[in-house]
């Protein structure tokens, strides 16, 4: 080991890549564990261990060269982390938080036990749907979620209530039934907690999802909500993270209902797509903030410097394999558009290939510019 702080990141996708792009290499050295050597993070880290994120011995190998460990993806071997922490390894966030979040059912029970506002729910096995008391699901739709393994909307299905009552759902095994919250505004607040327990949150963002892919299509900050709602959203987000009693960076996804109620949907215990705009938009980005936490530093300033929007660059339906961003050089010359390509060699439909942040002096100009980018930025075969 060298005199620098050795940070180990489990996962070498775009989130790990952007953490490394915001790293302070004067004081820290980074090793990444990923199953493939040509992952997005690989050109930016000092060391890469090639191995499965579910393999305990690969995680132990990473731990052996790291002073502090974190992850950039939830679907990893959490039992190995729990064991390493019990043996004294510093792991941020706490593995027990990851274990709870890996199970959407356990996460909802945690919300309930800690008085966190969240949509009414029921945990049930898919074979027992006829025995459920449906009185807490007054709408004619019910949201059905697999308890484990889902991501980016996969594992979530909005079903007709009668289908659910008849046992017709697209998943098998343990599921979470959730009240369908109609016409919500989707918000997210990123909360950072340093190693001394000091907290700070980023201004909230407002998201829009693509109905077909269920990926975040657009997000804006500041969210177009009143100061009171913003304060309440940040307070609810900070309170739920407080209940974790863990350092780390967390994205709290929220629903703002028509009646002004704020409900916590779910939490990601890592940097999140809803915080990508912080690279250009905020004084400190979500990635720099997590690096600061891992290195034992004080939290940075989360002020939003100008209205910012973020659009994902995703693989279109008609291109598979080699690809390029049409007119990438021209786009890069714009001073209000910041392109982040993740270095993935191949595209497939709906694969996240990169993102673009748009900034503007006013919110109106921002929307106009973001709409223009959405309409005109295209992935084509290479
Ligand atoms: P994932 O973990 O895959 O992102 P989520 O639980 O966040 O899954 O659900 C994905 C999307 O489905 C949400 O962003 C929202 O648009 C919709 N959704 C989820 N739960 C509800 C709900 N209870 N009511 C209405 N829409 C919901």
Short mmCIF file of C-alpha atoms and ligand atoms in Angstrom, two decimals:
data_model
loop_
_atom_site.label_atom_id
_atom_site.label_comp_id
_atom_site.label_asym_id
_atom_site.label_seq_id
_atom_site.Cartn_x
_atom_site.Cartn_y
_atom_site.Cartn_z
CA UNK A 1 0.00 0.00 0.00
CA UNK A 2 1.15 3.56 -0.65
CA UNK A 3 0.81 6.68 1.54
CA UNK A 4 -2.34 7.73 -0.26
CA UNK A 5 -5.80 6.67 0.86
CA UNK A 6 -6.71 3.59 -1.14
CA UNK A 7 -10.32 3.63 -2.24
CA UNK A 8 -11.97 0.49 -3.59
CA UNK A 9 -15.06 0.80 -5.77
CA UNK A 10 -17.25 -2.22 -6.42
CA UNK A 11 -18.46 -1.74 -9.99
CA UNK A 12 -16.80 0.02 -12.89
CA UNK A 13 -19.77 1.44 -14.78
CA UNK A 14 -20.45 5.08 -15.58
CA UNK A 15 -21.05 6.02 -11.95
CA UNK A 16 -17.61 4.72 -10.99
CA UNK A 17 -16.15 6.45 -14.03
CA UNK A 18 -17.58 9.81 -13.01
CA UNK A 19 -16.40 9.34 -9.42
CA UNK A 20 -12.90 8.86 -10.81
CA UNK A 21 -13.21 11.89 -13.09
CA UNK A 22 -13.84 13.94 -9.94
CA UNK A 23 -11.21 12.23 -7.79
CA UNK A 24 -8.36 13.94 -5.98
CA UNK A 25 -5.44 11.75 -7.05
CA UNK A 26 -2.99 13.80 -4.97
CA UNK A 27 -4.33 12.12 -1.88
CA UNK A 28 -6.20 9.05 -3.09
CA UNK A 29 -5.62 6.04 -5.27
CA UNK A 30 -8.48 3.97 -6.67
CA UNK A 31 -8.98 0.28 -7.40
CA UNK A 32 -12.10 -0.86 -9.21
CA UNK A 33 -13.67 -4.32 -9.26
CA UNK A 34 -15.59 -5.11 -12.45
CA UNK A 35 -16.31 -8.24 -14.45
CA UNK A 36 -14.94 -6.83 -17.68
CA UNK A 37 -11.64 -5.00 -18.21
CA UNK A 38 -13.04 -2.58 -20.79
CA UNK A 39 -15.62 -1.08 -18.44
CA UNK A 40 -16.23 2.72 -18.41
CA UNK A 41 -14.17 3.26 -15.22
CA UNK A 42 -11.14 1.29 -16.36
CA UNK A 43 -9.22 4.12 -18.15
CA UNK A 44 -9.49 6.34 -15.06
CA UNK A 45 -8.51 4.09 -12.13
CA UNK A 46 -5.04 3.11 -10.91
CA UNK A 47 -5.90 -0.58 -10.62
CA UNK A 48 -8.62 -2.82 -11.96
CA UNK A 49 -9.51 -6.20 -10.53
CA UNK A 50 -11.45 -8.31 -13.01
CA UNK A 51 -14.01 -10.43 -11.18
CA UNK A 52 -17.69 -10.89 -10.48
CA UNK A 53 -19.35 -8.35 -8.19
CA UNK A 54 -21.15 -11.30 -6.63
CA UNK A 55 -18.01 -13.25 -5.88
CA UNK A 56 -16.98 -12.98 -2.22
CA UNK A 57 -13.31 -13.68 -2.92
CA UNK A 58 -13.14 -10.98 -5.62
CA UNK A 59 -14.60 -8.49 -3.12
CA UNK A 60 -12.13 -9.69 -0.47
CA UNK A 61 -9.30 -9.17 -2.98
CA UNK A 62 -10.48 -5.59 -3.50
CA UNK A 63 -10.80 -5.06 0.26
CA UNK A 64 -7.23 -6.28 0.78
CA UNK A 65 -5.86 -3.34 -1.24
CA UNK A 66 -8.37 -0.73 0.00
CA UNK A 67 -8.57 1.45 3.10
CA UNK A 68 -12.18 2.22 2.40
CA UNK A 69 -14.72 0.46 0.18
CA UNK A 70 -17.84 1.68 -1.58
CA UNK A 71 -20.04 0.53 -4.47
CA UNK A 72 -21.66 2.10 -7.51
CA UNK A 73 -24.30 -0.58 -8.08
CA UNK A 74 -26.64 -2.36 -5.66
CA UNK A 75 -26.61 -5.85 -7.16
CA UNK A 76 -23.47 -7.11 -5.43
CA UNK A 77 -22.53 -9.65 -2.78
CA UNK A 78 -23.62 -7.82 0.35
CA UNK A 79 -22.97 -10.75 2.69
CA UNK A 80 -19.26 -10.52 1.82
CA UNK A 81 -19.35 -6.84 2.75
CA UNK A 82 -21.13 -7.52 6.05
CA UNK A 83 -18.38 -10.02 6.92
CA UNK A 84 -15.60 -7.62 5.92
CA UNK A 85 -17.13 -4.84 8.02
CA UNK A 86 -17.39 -7.21 11.00
CA UNK A 87 -13.65 -7.80 10.55
CA UNK A 88 -12.95 -4.07 10.76
CA UNK A 89 -12.97 -2.89 7.15
CA UNK A 90 -14.30 0.63 6.60
CA UNK A 91 -17.23 0.40 4.19
CA UNK A 92 -19.32 3.41 3.17
CA UNK A 93 -22.34 3.31 3.23
CA UNK A 94 -22.91 0.60 5.84
CA UNK A 95 -23.53 -2.79 4.19
CA UNK A 96 -26.62 -3.28 6.40
CA UNK A 97 -28.21 -0.31 4.55
CA UNK A 98 -27.44 -1.92 1.20
CA UNK A 99 -28.89 -5.25 2.36
CA UNK A 100 -32.14 -3.56 3.33
CA UNK A 101 -32.32 -1.56 0.07
CA UNK A 102 -31.67 -4.68 -2.04
CA UNK A 103 -35.09 -5.87 -0.89
CA UNK A 104 -37.83 -3.37 -1.79
CA UNK A 105 -40.07 -5.05 0.78
CA UNK A 106 -37.56 -4.57 3.62
CA UNK A 107 -37.09 -0.98 2.46
CA UNK A 108 -40.84 -0.29 2.70
CA UNK A 109 -40.97 -1.91 6.18
CA UNK A 110 -38.07 0.35 7.22
CA UNK A 111 -40.03 3.39 6.00
CA UNK A 112 -43.08 2.23 7.96
CA UNK A 113 -41.11 1.60 11.16
CA UNK A 114 -39.45 5.02 10.93
CA UNK A 115 -42.62 6.98 10.11
CA UNK A 116 -41.35 7.87 6.64
CA UNK A 117 -44.29 8.85 4.41
CA UNK A 118 -44.64 6.26 1.64
CA UNK A 119 -47.42 4.76 -0.50
CA UNK A 120 -49.49 2.05 1.30
CA UNK A 121 -48.25 -1.45 0.47
CA UNK A 122 -48.54 -5.15 1.07
CA UNK A 123 -45.85 -7.84 0.85
CA UNK A 124 -47.13 -11.12 -0.53
CA UNK A 125 -46.12 -14.21 -2.46
CA UNK A 126 -47.44 -14.26 -6.03
CA UNK A 127 -49.32 -17.50 -5.26
CA UNK A 128 -51.26 -15.87 -2.40
CA UNK A 129 -52.75 -12.85 -4.17
CA UNK A 130 -56.34 -13.96 -3.64
CA UNK A 131 -55.98 -13.74 0.16
CA UNK A 132 -54.87 -10.09 0.26
CA UNK A 133 -57.06 -7.40 1.88
CA UNK A 134 -57.43 -4.98 -1.02
CA UNK A 135 -59.08 -2.19 0.98
CA UNK A 136 -55.81 -0.22 1.04
CA UNK A 137 -55.76 -0.24 -2.77
CA UNK A 138 -58.77 1.91 -3.72
CA UNK A 139 -57.58 2.70 -7.26
CA UNK A 140 -58.35 0.42 -10.20
CA UNK A 141 -54.59 -0.01 -10.69
CA UNK A 142 -51.98 -1.50 -8.37
CA UNK A 143 -48.23 -1.20 -8.77
CA UNK A 144 -46.55 -4.60 -8.53
CA UNK A 145 -42.80 -4.75 -7.90
CA UNK A 146 -40.40 -7.64 -7.55
CA UNK A 147 -38.76 -7.38 -4.12
CA UNK A 148 -35.26 -8.05 -5.41
CA UNK A 149 -33.26 -7.72 -8.59
CA UNK A 150 -35.18 -4.87 -10.31
CA UNK A 151 -33.57 -1.75 -11.74
CA UNK A 152 -34.46 1.11 -14.11
CA UNK A 153 -38.15 0.20 -14.00
CA UNK A 154 -37.52 -3.50 -14.78
CA UNK A 155 -39.36 -5.42 -12.11
CA UNK A 156 -42.12 -2.79 -11.87
CA UNK A 157 -45.53 -3.28 -13.45
CA UNK A 158 -48.65 -1.15 -13.17
CA UNK A 159 -51.42 -3.75 -13.20
CA UNK A 160 -55.21 -3.69 -13.25
CA UNK A 161 -56.54 -4.37 -9.77
CA UNK A 162 -58.81 -7.17 -11.00
CA UNK A 163 -55.83 -8.92 -12.64
CA UNK A 164 -53.90 -8.76 -9.36
CA UNK A 165 -56.91 -10.01 -7.41
CA UNK A 166 -57.14 -12.94 -9.84
CA UNK A 167 -53.46 -13.73 -9.43
CA UNK A 168 -52.47 -12.48 -12.89
CA UNK A 169 -49.22 -10.56 -12.44
CA UNK A 170 -46.05 -10.69 -14.54
CA UNK A 171 -43.79 -11.78 -11.64
CA UNK A 172 -43.40 -14.90 -9.55
CA UNK A 173 -42.35 -15.21 -5.94
CA UNK A 174 -42.20 -12.49 -3.29
CA UNK A 175 -43.69 -9.23 -4.53
CA UNK A 176 -44.53 -5.79 -3.23
CA UNK A 177 -48.00 -4.48 -3.99
CA UNK A 178 -48.11 -0.71 -3.80
CA UNK A 179 -50.93 1.78 -4.00
CA UNK A 180 -50.90 3.45 -7.42
CA UNK A 181 -50.25 7.14 -6.85
CA UNK A 182 -51.82 8.89 -9.83
CA UNK A 183 -50.47 12.02 -11.54
CA UNK A 184 -47.44 12.43 -9.33
CA UNK A 185 -44.59 14.78 -9.87
CA UNK A 186 -41.40 12.79 -9.44
CA UNK A 187 -38.68 14.52 -7.45
CA UNK A 188 -35.33 13.42 -6.11
CA UNK A 189 -33.08 14.78 -3.41
CA UNK A 190 -29.49 13.65 -3.01
CA UNK A 191 -28.35 13.56 0.60
CA UNK A 192 -24.74 13.30 1.69
CA UNK A 193 -23.59 12.25 5.15
CA UNK A 194 -19.94 12.61 6.11
CA UNK A 195 -17.97 10.31 8.41
CA UNK A 196 -18.90 12.45 11.44
CA UNK A 197 -22.62 12.23 10.68
CA UNK A 198 -22.91 15.77 9.28
CA UNK A 199 -25.60 15.96 6.58
CA UNK A 200 -26.17 18.08 3.53
CA UNK A 201 -28.64 17.80 0.65
CA UNK A 202 -28.63 19.03 -2.94
CA UNK A 203 -31.49 21.15 -4.29
CA UNK A 204 -34.29 18.86 -5.46
CA UNK A 205 -34.73 17.88 -9.08
CA UNK A 206 -37.85 17.10 -11.05
CA UNK A 207 -37.84 14.07 -13.35
CA UNK A 208 -39.70 12.90 -16.37
CA UNK A 209 -39.71 9.28 -17.46
CA UNK A 210 -39.90 7.92 -20.99
CA UNK A 211 -43.14 5.91 -21.01
CA UNK A 212 -41.70 3.22 -23.29
CA UNK A 213 -38.32 2.55 -21.70
CA UNK A 214 -39.16 3.73 -18.18
CA UNK A 215 -35.75 5.43 -18.02
CA UNK A 216 -35.39 8.98 -16.78
CA UNK A 217 -35.61 11.06 -19.93
CA UNK A 218 -35.21 14.56 -18.56
CA UNK A 219 -34.54 16.12 -15.27
CA UNK A 220 -34.41 19.72 -14.24
CA UNK A 221 -33.10 21.57 -11.28
CA UNK A 222 -34.42 23.62 -9.62
CA UNK A 223 -37.65 21.63 -9.44
CA UNK A 224 -40.62 23.86 -10.23
CA UNK A 225 -42.13 23.66 -6.76
CA UNK A 226 -42.76 26.23 -4.05
CA UNK A 227 -40.12 27.05 -1.46
CA UNK A 228 -42.30 25.32 1.16
CA UNK A 229 -42.52 22.09 -0.84
CA UNK A 230 -38.77 22.22 -1.57
CA UNK A 231 -38.02 22.64 2.14
CA UNK A 232 -40.38 19.80 3.02
CA UNK A 233 -38.93 17.49 0.34
CA UNK A 234 -35.37 18.08 1.55
CA UNK A 235 -36.42 17.64 5.17
CA UNK A 236 -38.18 14.33 4.46
CA UNK A 237 -35.17 13.13 2.45
CA UNK A 238 -32.70 14.14 5.17
CA UNK A 239 -34.85 12.54 7.88
CA UNK A 240 -35.03 9.16 6.18
CA UNK A 241 -31.27 9.17 5.59
CA UNK A 242 -30.73 10.19 9.22
CA UNK A 243 -32.58 7.00 10.18
CA UNK A 244 -29.93 4.95 8.30
CA UNK A 245 -27.25 6.10 10.77
CA UNK A 246 -24.65 5.70 8.03
CA UNK A 247 -22.23 7.88 6.12
CA UNK A 248 -22.56 7.88 2.35
CA UNK A 249 -24.28 9.50 -0.60
CA UNK A 250 -27.95 8.60 -1.12
CA UNK A 251 -30.53 9.51 -3.75
CA UNK A 252 -34.03 9.74 -2.31
CA UNK A 253 -36.75 9.37 -4.96
CA UNK A 254 -39.95 11.14 -4.03
CA UNK A 255 -43.52 11.49 -5.29
CA UNK A 256 -45.31 14.80 -4.89
CA UNK A 257 -49.03 14.00 -5.04
CA UNK A 258 -51.82 16.16 -6.38
CA UNK A 259 -52.83 16.99 -2.81
CA UNK A 260 -49.31 18.21 -1.98
CA UNK A 261 -48.27 15.14 -0.01
CA UNK A 262 -44.65 13.99 -0.36
CA UNK A 263 -44.05 10.23 -0.36
CA UNK A 264 -40.71 8.43 -0.44
CA UNK A 265 -40.62 5.97 -3.33
CA UNK A 266 -37.20 4.42 -2.88
CA UNK A 267 -33.58 5.15 -2.10
CA UNK A 268 -30.38 4.46 -4.02
CA UNK A 269 -27.33 4.20 -1.72
CA UNK A 270 -24.89 5.58 -4.31
CA UNK A 271 -24.50 8.37 -6.88
CA UNK A 272 -27.59 8.50 -9.05
CA UNK A 273 -28.77 9.47 -12.51
CA UNK A 274 -30.79 12.25 -10.88
CA UNK A 275 -27.56 13.92 -9.76
CA UNK A 276 -25.56 13.96 -12.99
CA UNK A 277 -26.36 17.63 -13.62
CA UNK A 278 -24.49 18.50 -10.40
CA UNK A 279 -21.18 18.13 -12.31
CA UNK A 280 -21.78 21.39 -14.14
CA UNK A 281 -24.74 22.74 -12.19
CA UNK A 282 -23.57 22.73 -8.58
CA UNK A 283 -20.50 24.00 -6.74
CA UNK A 284 -19.72 20.43 -5.65
CA UNK A 285 -20.92 17.49 -7.76
CA UNK A 286 -22.47 14.36 -6.29
CA UNK A 287 -19.33 12.46 -7.34
CA UNK A 288 -16.91 14.92 -5.70
CA UNK A 289 -19.14 14.82 -2.61
CA UNK A 290 -18.89 11.04 -2.34
CA UNK A 291 -15.11 11.20 -2.81
CA UNK A 292 -14.94 13.75 0.02
CA UNK A 293 -16.97 11.45 2.28
CA UNK A 294 -14.77 8.45 1.50
CA UNK A 295 -11.60 10.44 2.22
CA UNK A 296 -12.91 11.73 5.56
CA UNK A 297 -13.21 15.32 4.36
CA UNK A 298 -15.90 17.87 5.14
CA UNK A 299 -18.84 18.07 2.76
CA UNK A 300 -18.67 20.51 -0.13
CA UNK A 301 -21.10 23.30 -0.99
CA UNK A 302 -24.20 21.92 -2.77
CA UNK A 303 -25.49 25.24 -4.11
CA UNK A 304 -27.01 25.10 -7.60
CA UNK A 305 -25.18 27.74 -9.63
CA UNK A 306 -27.59 27.94 -12.58
CA UNK A 307 -30.68 26.16 -13.88
CA UNK A 308 -29.54 22.79 -15.23
CA UNK A 309 -31.13 19.95 -17.15
CA UNK A 310 -29.89 16.44 -17.78
CA UNK A 311 -30.87 14.08 -20.58
CA UNK A 312 -29.72 10.50 -20.88
CA UNK A 313 -28.20 9.47 -24.19
CA UNK A 314 -29.68 6.01 -24.69
CA UNK A 315 -29.32 3.45 -27.44
CA UNK A 316 -32.11 3.84 -30.04
CA UNK A 317 -34.21 0.86 -31.15
CA UNK A 318 -32.66 0.74 -34.62
CA UNK A 319 -28.95 0.63 -33.78
CA UNK A 320 -27.12 -2.38 -32.33
CA UNK A 321 -23.33 -2.70 -32.03
CA UNK A 322 -20.87 0.04 -32.99
CA UNK A 323 -22.24 3.57 -32.76
CA UNK A 324 -21.39 7.24 -32.61
CA UNK A 325 -23.03 10.44 -31.52
CA UNK A 326 -23.97 12.33 -34.67
CA UNK A 327 -22.12 15.67 -34.90
CA UNK A 328 -20.40 15.06 -31.57
CA UNK A 329 -17.65 17.62 -32.30
CA UNK A 330 -20.19 20.32 -33.16
CA UNK A 331 -22.18 19.60 -30.00
CA UNK A 332 -18.99 19.81 -27.96
CA UNK A 333 -18.36 23.32 -29.18
CA UNK A 334 -21.57 24.60 -27.59
CA UNK A 335 -20.86 26.33 -24.30
CA UNK A 336 -24.19 25.45 -22.69
CA UNK A 337 -24.16 21.73 -23.54
CA UNK A 338 -21.88 19.25 -21.79
CA UNK A 339 -21.63 15.78 -23.27
CA UNK A 340 -20.54 12.82 -21.17
CA UNK A 341 -20.10 9.63 -23.17
CA UNK A 342 -19.41 6.55 -21.06
CA UNK A 343 -17.02 4.80 -23.44
CA UNK A 344 -19.25 1.75 -23.95
CA UNK A 345 -18.13 0.04 -27.14
CA UNK A 346 -21.55 -1.25 -28.22
CA UNK A 347 -25.08 0.05 -28.14
CA UNK A 348 -28.36 -1.79 -27.79
CA UNK A 349 -31.91 -0.45 -27.42
CA UNK A 350 -32.29 1.64 -24.25
CA UNK A 351 -28.70 1.13 -23.09
CA UNK A 352 -27.40 4.20 -21.25
CA UNK A 353 -24.50 5.35 -23.42
CA UNK A 354 -23.96 8.77 -21.91
CA UNK A 355 -25.72 11.87 -20.74
CA UNK A 356 -25.81 15.52 -21.56
CA UNK A 357 -26.18 18.43 -19.20
CA UNK A 358 -27.66 21.68 -20.44
CA UNK A 359 -27.32 24.94 -18.52
CA UNK A 360 -29.04 28.27 -19.08
CA UNK A 361 -29.50 31.64 -17.40
CA UNK A 362 -33.22 31.17 -16.92
CA UNK A 363 -35.52 28.22 -16.51
CA UNK A 364 -37.47 29.13 -19.66
CA UNK A 365 -34.31 29.12 -21.77
CA UNK A 366 -33.27 25.87 -20.16
CA UNK A 367 -36.46 24.06 -21.19
CA UNK A 368 -36.20 25.42 -24.72
CA UNK A 369 -32.58 24.32 -25.02
CA UNK A 370 -33.16 20.90 -23.47
CA UNK A 371 -36.07 20.27 -25.85
CA UNK A 372 -33.80 21.20 -28.75
CA UNK A 373 -31.10 18.80 -27.57
CA UNK A 374 -33.64 16.02 -27.05
CA UNK A 375 -34.97 16.42 -30.58
CA UNK A 376 -31.62 16.77 -32.31
CA UNK A 377 -29.03 14.68 -30.53
CA UNK A 378 -28.91 11.31 -32.25
CA UNK A 379 -27.02 8.04 -31.96
CA UNK A 380 -26.12 6.56 -35.36
CA UNK A 381 -24.21 3.43 -36.42
CA UNK A 382 -20.44 3.97 -36.66
P1 LIG B 1 -36.83 1.13 -10.12
O1 LIG B 1 -36.18 0.73 -8.83
O2 LIG B 1 -36.73 0.07 -11.14
O3 LIG B 1 -36.40 2.49 -10.60
P2 LIG B 1 -39.28 2.30 -9.02
O4 LIG B 1 -39.85 1.69 -7.80
O5 LIG B 1 -38.54 3.59 -8.86
O6 LIG B 1 -38.38 1.22 -9.78
O7 LIG B 1 -40.43 2.53 -10.08
C1 LIG B 1 -40.16 2.98 -11.41
C2 LIG B 1 -41.18 4.02 -11.81
O8 LIG B 1 -42.51 3.45 -11.77
C3 LIG B 1 -41.24 5.22 -10.90
O9 LIG B 1 -40.27 6.16 -11.19
C4 LIG B 1 -42.65 5.74 -11.20
O10 LIG B 1 -42.68 6.42 -12.44
C5 LIG B 1 -43.44 4.46 -11.34
N1 LIG B 1 -44.01 4.07 -10.01
C6 LIG B 1 -43.40 3.32 -9.07
N2 LIG B 1 -44.17 3.19 -7.98
C7 LIG B 1 -45.32 3.87 -8.23
C8 LIG B 1 -46.52 4.11 -7.49
N3 LIG B 1 -46.72 3.58 -6.27
N4 LIG B 1 -47.49 4.87 -8.07
C9 LIG B 1 -47.31 5.38 -9.30
N5 LIG B 1 -46.21 5.18 -10.06
C10 LIG B 1 -45.21 4.44 -9.54
#
